[in-house]
PDB file of C-alpha atoms in Angstrom:
ATOM      1  CA  MET A 581      -7.849   7.139  34.828  1.00  0.00           C
ATOM      2  CA  THR A 582     -11.333   4.376  35.167  1.00  0.00           C
ATOM      3  CA  LEU A 583     -13.484   2.698  33.046  1.00  0.00           C
ATOM      4  CA  GLU A 584     -15.727   0.081  33.760  1.00  0.00           C
ATOM      5  CA  ILE A 585     -15.962  -3.671  32.234  1.00  0.00           C
ATOM      6  CA  ASP A 586     -18.684  -6.161  32.013  1.00  0.00           C
ATOM      7  CA  THR A 587     -18.859  -9.449  34.526  1.00  0.00           C
ATOM      8  CA  GLY A 588     -21.467 -10.625  33.099  1.00  0.00           C
ATOM      9  CA  THR A 589     -22.516 -10.124  36.954  1.00  0.00           C
ATOM     10  CA  GLY A 590     -22.146  -6.711  37.448  1.00  0.00           C
ATOM     11  CA  LEU A 591     -19.628  -3.926  36.381  1.00  0.00           C
ATOM     12  CA  MET A 592     -16.292  -3.788  37.357  1.00  0.00           C
ATOM     13  CA  PRO A 593     -13.792  -0.794  38.375  1.00  0.00           C
ATOM     14  CA  VAL A 594     -10.426  -0.958  36.265  1.00  0.00           C
ATOM     15  CA  HIS A 595      -7.579   2.025  36.585  1.00  0.00           C
ATOM     16  CA  GLU A 596      -6.239   2.965  32.985  1.00  0.00           C
ATOM     17  CA  TRP A 597      -2.964   4.181  32.105  1.00  0.00           C
ATOM     18  CA  ASN A 598      -1.239   4.836  28.464  1.00  0.00           C
ATOM     19  CA  PRO A 599      -5.431   5.484  27.059  1.00  0.00           C
ATOM     20  CA  GLU A 600      -4.744   6.625  24.272  1.00  0.00           C
ATOM     21  CA  GLY A 601      -2.102   4.077  23.330  1.00  0.00           C
ATOM     22  CA  ASP A 602      -2.431   1.299  20.582  1.00  0.00           C
ATOM     23  CA  GLY A 603       0.333  -0.985  22.010  1.00  0.00           C
ATOM     24  CA  PRO A 604      -0.638  -4.717  23.184  1.00  0.00           C
ATOM     25  CA  GLY A 605      -2.357  -4.557  26.772  1.00  0.00           C
ATOM     26  CA  VAL A 606      -1.182  -5.694  30.207  1.00  0.00           C
ATOM     27  CA  LEU A 607      -3.756  -6.800  32.662  1.00  0.00           C
ATOM     28  CA  LEU A 608      -2.023  -5.653  36.088  1.00  0.00           C
ATOM     29  CA  LEU A 609      -2.840  -7.627  38.644  1.00  0.00           C
ATOM     30  CA  GLN A 610      -2.517  -6.260  42.487  1.00  0.00           C
ATOM     31  CA  GLU A 611      -1.164  -7.918  45.749  1.00  0.00           C
ATOM     32  CA  ILE A 612      -3.329  -8.029  48.430  1.00  0.00           C
ATOM     33  CA  PHE A 613      -3.565  -4.506  48.869  1.00  0.00           C
ATOM     34  CA  GLY A 614      -5.448  -3.834  46.613  1.00  0.00           C
ATOM     35  CA  VAL A 615      -4.502  -1.408  43.197  1.00  0.00           C
ATOM     36  CA  SER A 616      -1.853   0.698  45.457  1.00  0.00           C
ATOM     37  CA  GLY A 617       0.047   3.734  44.462  1.00  0.00           C
ATOM     38  CA  TYR A 618       3.257   0.771  44.531  1.00  0.00           C
ATOM     39  CA  ILE A 619       0.505  -1.222  42.262  1.00  0.00           C
ATOM     40  CA  ARG A 620       0.000   2.675  40.139  1.00  0.00           C
ATOM     41  CA  GLN A 621       3.664   2.986  40.050  1.00  0.00           C
ATOM     42  CA  ARG A 622       4.535  -0.281  38.013  1.00  0.00           C
ATOM     43  CA  ALA A 623       1.427   0.419  35.721  1.00  0.00           C
ATOM     44  CA  ALA A 624       3.116   3.649  35.116  1.00  0.00           C
ATOM     45  CA  ASP A 625       6.100   1.482  34.078  1.00  0.00           C
ATOM     46  CA  LEU A 626       4.535  -0.612  31.715  1.00  0.00           C
ATOM     47  CA  ALA A 627       2.082   2.709  30.008  1.00  0.00           C
ATOM     48  CA  ALA A 628       5.897   4.055  29.437  1.00  0.00           C
ATOM     49  CA  LEU A 629       6.973   1.600  27.986  1.00  0.00           C
ATOM     50  CA  GLY A 630       3.996   1.231  24.698  1.00  0.00           C
ATOM     51  CA  TYR A 631       1.654  -0.786  26.495  1.00  0.00           C
ATOM     52  CA  TYR A 632      -1.865  -0.153  27.919  1.00  0.00           C
ATOM     53  CA  VAL A 633      -2.167  -1.483  31.473  1.00  0.00           C
ATOM     54  CA  VAL A 634      -5.477  -1.890  32.970  1.00  0.00           C
ATOM     55  CA  ALA A 635      -5.285  -2.389  36.878  1.00  0.00           C
ATOM     56  CA  PRO A 636      -9.087  -4.095  37.766  1.00  0.00           C
ATOM     57  CA  GLU A 637     -10.208  -3.757  41.921  1.00  0.00           C
ATOM     58  CA  ILE A 638     -10.689  -7.402  42.772  1.00  0.00           C
ATOM     59  CA  TYR A 639     -12.553  -6.938  45.713  1.00  0.00           C
ATOM     60  CA  TRP A 640     -14.557  -4.533  44.496  1.00  0.00           C
ATOM     61  CA  ARG A 641     -17.672  -7.272  44.791  1.00  0.00           C
ATOM     62  CA  LEU A 642     -16.596  -7.256  48.927  1.00  0.00           C
ATOM     63  CA  ASP A 643     -17.540  -3.723  50.790  1.00  0.00           C
ATOM     64  CA  ASP A 644     -14.948  -2.300  53.608  1.00  0.00           C
ATOM     65  CA  THR A 645     -12.051  -2.240  51.078  1.00  0.00           C
ATOM     66  CA  GLU A 646     -10.438   0.847  52.259  1.00  0.00           C
ATOM     67  CA  LEU A 647      -6.672   0.283  53.321  1.00  0.00           C
ATOM     68  CA  ASP A 648      -4.435   2.568  54.970  1.00  0.00           C
ATOM     69  CA  GLU A 649      -1.153   1.147  53.618  1.00  0.00           C
ATOM     70  CA  SER A 650       0.503   3.435  56.937  1.00  0.00           C
ATOM     71  CA  ALA A 651      -0.995   1.357  58.782  1.00  0.00           C
ATOM     72  CA  PRO A 652       1.022  -1.065  61.160  1.00  0.00           C
ATOM     73  CA  ASP A 653      -1.714  -2.856  61.290  1.00  0.00           C
ATOM     74  CA  LEU A 654      -1.893  -3.179  57.652  1.00  0.00           C
ATOM     75  CA  LEU A 655      -0.759  -6.304  56.615  1.00  0.00           C
ATOM     76  CA  GLU A 656      -3.507  -8.233  59.310  1.00  0.00           C
ATOM     77  CA  LYS A 657      -6.264  -6.055  57.424  1.00  0.00           C
ATOM     78  CA  ALA A 658      -5.391  -7.288  53.716  1.00  0.00           C
ATOM     79  CA  MET A 659      -5.212 -10.854  54.809  1.00  0.00           C
ATOM     80  CA  ALA A 660      -8.790 -10.516  57.286  1.00  0.00           C
ATOM     81  CA  LEU A 661      -9.352  -9.042  52.803  1.00  0.00           C
ATOM     82  CA  LEU A 662      -7.791 -12.189  50.873  1.00  0.00           C
ATOM     83  CA  GLY A 663     -10.082 -14.271  52.777  1.00  0.00           C
ATOM     84  CA  ARG A 664     -13.636 -12.421  52.025  1.00  0.00           C
ATOM     85  CA  LEU A 665     -12.636 -13.338  48.457  1.00  0.00           C
ATOM     86  CA  ASP A 666     -14.585 -16.143  46.373  1.00  0.00           C
ATOM     87  CA  TRP A 667     -11.212 -16.354  44.539  1.00  0.00           C
ATOM     88  CA  ASP A 668     -13.596 -18.232  41.224  1.00  0.00           C
ATOM     89  CA  LEU A 669     -14.952 -15.250  40.480  1.00  0.00           C
ATOM     90  CA  ALA A 670     -11.664 -13.358  41.334  1.00  0.00           C
ATOM     91  CA  VAL A 671     -11.010 -15.931  38.527  1.00  0.00           C
ATOM     92  CA  SER A 672     -13.378 -14.596  36.567  1.00  0.00           C
ATOM     93  CA  ASP A 673     -13.428 -11.228  36.756  1.00  0.00           C
ATOM     94  CA  ALA A 674      -9.635 -11.235  35.497  1.00  0.00           C
ATOM     95  CA  VAL A 675     -11.150 -13.103  32.459  1.00  0.00           C
ATOM     96  CA  ALA A 676     -12.880 -10.868  31.837  1.00  0.00           C
ATOM     97  CA  ALA A 677     -10.726  -8.063  31.794  1.00  0.00           C
ATOM     98  CA  LEU A 678      -8.576  -9.557  29.927  1.00  0.00           C
ATOM     99  CA  GLU A 679     -11.558 -10.703  27.653  1.00  0.00           C
ATOM    100  CA  TYR A 680     -11.514  -6.828  27.224  1.00  0.00           C
ATOM    101  CA  LEU A 681      -7.936  -6.363  26.096  1.00  0.00           C
ATOM    102  CA  ARG A 682      -8.050  -9.071  23.711  1.00  0.00           C
ATOM    103  CA  GLY A 683     -11.057  -7.102  21.730  1.00  0.00           C
ATOM    104  CA  ARG A 684      -8.532  -4.673  21.107  1.00  0.00           C
ATOM    105  CA  ASP A 685      -6.790  -7.087  18.952  1.00  0.00           C
ATOM    106  CA  ALA A 686      -3.351  -5.892  19.905  1.00  0.00           C
ATOM    107  CA  GLY A 687      -1.679  -8.604  22.287  1.00  0.00           C
ATOM    108  CA  THR A 688      -2.203  -8.982  25.456  1.00  0.00           C
ATOM    109  CA  GLY A 689      -0.234  -9.763  28.544  1.00  0.00           C
ATOM    110  CA  ILE A 690      -0.367 -10.698  32.566  1.00  0.00           C
ATOM    111  CA  VAL A 691       2.020  -9.742  34.964  1.00  0.00           C
ATOM    112  CA  GLY A 692       0.790 -10.343  38.251  1.00  0.00           C
ATOM    113  CA  PHE A 693       2.121  -9.438  41.953  1.00  0.00           C
ATOM    114  CA  CYS A 694       1.802 -11.325  44.628  1.00  0.00           C
ATOM    115  CA  PHE A 695      -1.853 -13.220  45.157  1.00  0.00           C
ATOM    116  CA  GLY A 696      -2.192 -11.234  41.597  1.00  0.00           C
ATOM    117  CA  GLY A 697       1.123 -13.645  40.280  1.00  0.00           C
ATOM    118  CA  GLY A 698      -1.424 -16.773  41.495  1.00  0.00           C
ATOM    119  CA  LEU A 699      -4.421 -15.075  39.905  1.00  0.00           C
ATOM    120  CA  GLY A 700      -2.945 -14.114  36.545  1.00  0.00           C
ATOM    121  CA  PHE A 701      -1.443 -18.137  36.900  1.00  0.00           C
ATOM    122  CA  ASN A 702      -5.073 -19.243  37.279  1.00  0.00           C
ATOM    123  CA  VAL A 703      -6.483 -16.746  34.300  1.00  0.00           C
ATOM    124  CA  ALA A 704      -3.760 -17.579  32.190  1.00  0.00           C
ATOM    125  CA  ALA A 705      -4.602 -21.178  32.738  1.00  0.00           C
ATOM    126  CA  ALA A 706      -8.487 -19.945  31.692  1.00  0.00           C
ATOM    127  CA  SER A 707      -7.884 -17.432  29.067  1.00  0.00           C
ATOM    128  CA  PRO A 708      -4.099 -17.870  28.363  1.00  0.00           C
ATOM    129  CA  PRO A 709      -3.077 -14.802  27.041  1.00  0.00           C
ATOM    130  CA  ASP A 710       0.046 -14.084  25.007  1.00  0.00           C
ATOM    131  CA  VAL A 711       2.498 -14.077  27.821  1.00  0.00           C
ATOM    132  CA  LEU A 712       2.670 -14.061  31.655  1.00  0.00           C
ATOM    133  CA  VAL A 713       4.527 -12.751  34.925  1.00  0.00           C
ATOM    134  CA  SER A 714       4.114 -14.157  37.597  1.00  0.00           C
ATOM    135  CA  TYR A 715       5.708 -12.309  40.410  1.00  0.00           C
ATOM    136  CA  TYR A 716       6.121 -14.859  43.751  1.00  0.00           C
ATOM    137  CA  GLY A 717       2.624 -15.766  42.643  1.00  0.00           C
ATOM    138  CA  SER A 718       1.670 -17.137  46.347  1.00  0.00           C
ATOM    139  CA  ALA A 719      -1.182 -19.323  45.541  1.00  0.00           C
ATOM    140  CA  LEU A 720       1.151 -21.559  42.788  1.00  0.00           C
ATOM    141  CA  PRO A 721       1.305 -24.382  44.978  1.00  0.00           C
ATOM    142  CA  GLN A 722      -2.586 -24.852  44.780  1.00  0.00           C
ATOM    143  CA  LEU A 723      -2.512 -24.376  41.061  1.00  0.00           C
ATOM    144  CA  LEU A 724       0.826 -26.413  40.063  1.00  0.00           C
ATOM    145  CA  GLU A 725      -2.456 -29.245  38.423  1.00  0.00           C
ATOM    146  CA  LEU A 726      -3.274 -26.281  35.776  1.00  0.00           C
ATOM    147  CA  ALA A 727       0.205 -26.111  34.612  1.00  0.00           C
ATOM    148  CA  PRO A 728      -0.167 -28.207  31.623  1.00  0.00           C
ATOM    149  CA  LYS A 729      -2.777 -25.603  30.448  1.00  0.00           C
ATOM    150  CA  VAL A 730      -0.004 -22.367  31.116  1.00  0.00           C
ATOM    151  CA  THR A 731       0.575 -22.513  27.928  1.00  0.00           C
ATOM    152  CA  ALA A 732       1.796 -18.510  27.341  1.00  0.00           C
ATOM    153  CA  PRO A 733       5.114 -18.362  27.564  1.00  0.00           C
ATOM    154  CA  SER A 734       5.659 -17.401  30.633  1.00  0.00           C
ATOM    155  CA  LEU A 735       8.511 -15.229  33.705  1.00  0.00           C
ATOM    156  CA  HIS A 736       7.750 -15.887  37.935  1.00  0.00           C
ATOM    157  CA  HIS A 737      10.290 -14.339  39.843  1.00  0.00           C
ATOM    158  CA  PHE A 738      10.845 -15.910  42.957  1.00  0.00           C
ATOM    159  CA  GLY A 739      13.281 -14.888  46.570  1.00  0.00           C
ATOM    160  CA  ASP A 740      14.906 -17.305  48.345  1.00  0.00           C
ATOM    161  CA  ALA A 741      14.234 -16.162  51.420  1.00  0.00           C
ATOM    162  CA  ASP A 742      10.338 -16.304  51.014  1.00  0.00           C
ATOM    163  CA  THR A 743       9.243 -17.920  53.880  1.00  0.00           C
ATOM    164  CA  TYR A 744       5.372 -17.484  52.469  1.00  0.00           C
ATOM    165  CA  LEU A 745       6.514 -19.511  49.053  1.00  0.00           C
ATOM    166  CA  ASN A 746       8.822 -22.003  48.817  1.00  0.00           C
ATOM    167  CA  ALA A 747      10.280 -22.056  44.914  1.00  0.00           C
ATOM    168  CA  ASP A 748      11.503 -25.708  45.124  1.00  0.00           C
ATOM    169  CA  ASP A 749       7.936 -26.951  46.171  1.00  0.00           C
ATOM    170  CA  VAL A 750       6.826 -24.943  43.189  1.00  0.00           C
ATOM    171  CA  ILE A 751       9.640 -25.761  40.220  1.00  0.00           C
ATOM    172  CA  PRO A 752       9.635 -28.287  38.644  1.00  0.00           C
ATOM    173  CA  ALA A 753       6.076 -28.145  38.374  1.00  0.00           C
ATOM    174  CA  LEU A 754       6.099 -25.254  36.304  1.00  0.00           C
ATOM    175  CA  GLY A 755       7.997 -26.996  33.096  1.00  0.00           C
ATOM    176  CA  ASP A 756       9.525 -25.404  30.301  1.00  0.00           C
ATOM    177  CA  VAL A 757       9.109 -20.852  31.456  1.00  0.00           C
ATOM    178  CA  GLU A 758      11.804 -19.038  32.663  1.00  0.00           C
ATOM    179  CA  ILE A 759      12.277 -18.840  36.158  1.00  0.00           C
ATOM    180  CA  HIS A 760      14.886 -16.697  37.896  1.00  0.00           C
ATOM    181  CA  ARG A 761      15.767 -16.370  41.893  1.00  0.00           C
ATOM    182  CA  TYR A 762      17.027 -14.155  43.975  1.00  0.00           C
ATOM    183  CA  PRO A 763      19.169 -15.016  47.081  1.00  0.00           C
ATOM    184  CA  GLY A 764      18.210 -12.418  49.903  1.00  0.00           C
ATOM    185  CA  ALA A 765      14.746 -11.985  48.597  1.00  0.00           C
ATOM    186  CA  GLY A 766      12.153 -12.870  50.928  1.00  0.00           C
ATOM    187  CA  HIS A 767       8.445 -12.674  49.893  1.00  0.00           C
ATOM    188  CA  ALA A 768       6.957  -8.738  48.119  1.00  0.00           C
ATOM    189  CA  PHE A 769      10.843  -8.362  47.498  1.00  0.00           C
ATOM    190  CA  ASP A 770       9.247  -5.849  44.618  1.00  0.00           C
ATOM    191  CA  ASN A 771       7.113  -3.963  47.243  1.00  0.00           C
ATOM    192  CA  PRO A 772       8.717  -0.709  48.141  1.00  0.00           C
ATOM    193  CA  MET A 773       7.780  -0.413  51.430  1.00  0.00           C
ATOM    194  CA  PRO A 774      10.287  -1.349  54.181  1.00  0.00           C
ATOM    195  CA  ALA A 775       9.528  -4.679  55.384  1.00  0.00           C
ATOM    196  CA  PHE A 776       9.288  -6.551  52.042  1.00  0.00           C
ATOM    197  CA  HIS A 777      11.985  -4.497  49.664  1.00  0.00           C
ATOM    198  CA  HIS A 778      14.518  -5.659  48.325  1.00  0.00           C
ATOM    199  CA  ALA A 779      16.542  -3.132  46.160  1.00  0.00           C
ATOM    200  CA  GLU A 780      19.151  -5.197  44.494  1.00  0.00           C
ATOM    201  CA  ALA A 781      16.696  -7.831  43.255  1.00  0.00           C
ATOM    202  CA  SER A 782      13.308  -5.431  42.674  1.00  0.00           C
ATOM    203  CA  GLU A 783      15.572  -4.035  40.487  1.00  0.00           C
ATOM    204  CA  LEU A 784      17.190  -7.551  38.609  1.00  0.00           C
ATOM    205  CA  ALA A 785      13.591  -8.938  38.467  1.00  0.00           C
ATOM    206  CA  TRP A 786      12.180  -5.872  36.533  1.00  0.00           C
ATOM    207  CA  ARG A 787      14.849  -5.539  34.268  1.00  0.00           C
ATOM    208  CA  ARG A 788      14.856  -9.245  33.881  1.00  0.00           C
ATOM    209  CA  THR A 789      10.754  -8.153  32.826  1.00  0.00           C
ATOM    210  CA  VAL A 790      11.342  -5.367  30.371  1.00  0.00           C
ATOM    211  CA  ALA A 791      13.423  -7.726  28.462  1.00  0.00           C
ATOM    212  CA  PHE A 792      11.229 -10.573  28.431  1.00  0.00           C
ATOM    213  CA  LEU A 793       8.379  -8.035  27.048  1.00  0.00           C
ATOM    214  CA  SER A 794      10.510  -6.736  25.258  1.00  0.00           C
ATOM    215  CA  ARG A 795      10.508 -10.158  23.171  1.00  0.00           C
ATOM    216  CA  GLU A 796       7.382 -11.798  23.944  1.00  0.00           C
ATOM    217  CA  LEU A 797       5.031  -9.354  23.908  1.00  0.00           C
ATOM    218  CA  PRO A 798       7.044  -6.026  21.689  1.00  0.00           C
ATOM    219  CA  THR A 799       5.581  -2.074  21.423  1.00  0.00           C
ATOM    220  CA  SER A 800       6.279  -0.180  18.599  1.00  0.00           C
ATOM    221  CA  GLN A 801       8.528   1.548  21.512  1.00  0.00           C
ATOM    222  CA  GLY A 802      10.497  -1.040  21.328  1.00  0.00           C
ATOM    223  CA  SER A 803      11.153  -2.709  18.021  1.00  0.00           C
TER     224      SER A 803
END
């Protein structure tokens, strides 16, 4: 299902899962590939745990945003799309979605992957949720000065074979948070695309994510 959230400068399309649920709300933030089939599956996974999940179309202000997930130039086109995105507007749009969840008064969490992992970190600094889960947040190296403002219990996942993001450059600044590293896993290791996927790391990281959320943002199903 979809809804629209008022950002103050327009109505942002947002996908929702478990719309009748009364559990805590989770803001799910996309990779550079948009609200893809993979992101939709992770949303369904979270909804199955009892969360009310929203995934905003962060590219909504741009034109020509359609991406063919099977195209050989997918990564190139997604990177070009990201290059046209206004980061500050993306943060404020995501904050609007978080505020929508906060209005339900049932608890709020952020789960972000890659681009969304960094965006979620920035959102958590601007408008603290109850919990944050960040998978290899690609913008983290540029956001570390915000770390003191990220006060929510946080979980970070990093692949040790990530050639895009060096965890050693990021982890010391994150403070007292839960961090897991995955030997042999590269960037976007949770994405099922063969070019990225690391099955063992993906399964273990998700198990840890579920355990973390169950502890820090429990639902009636997990109690």
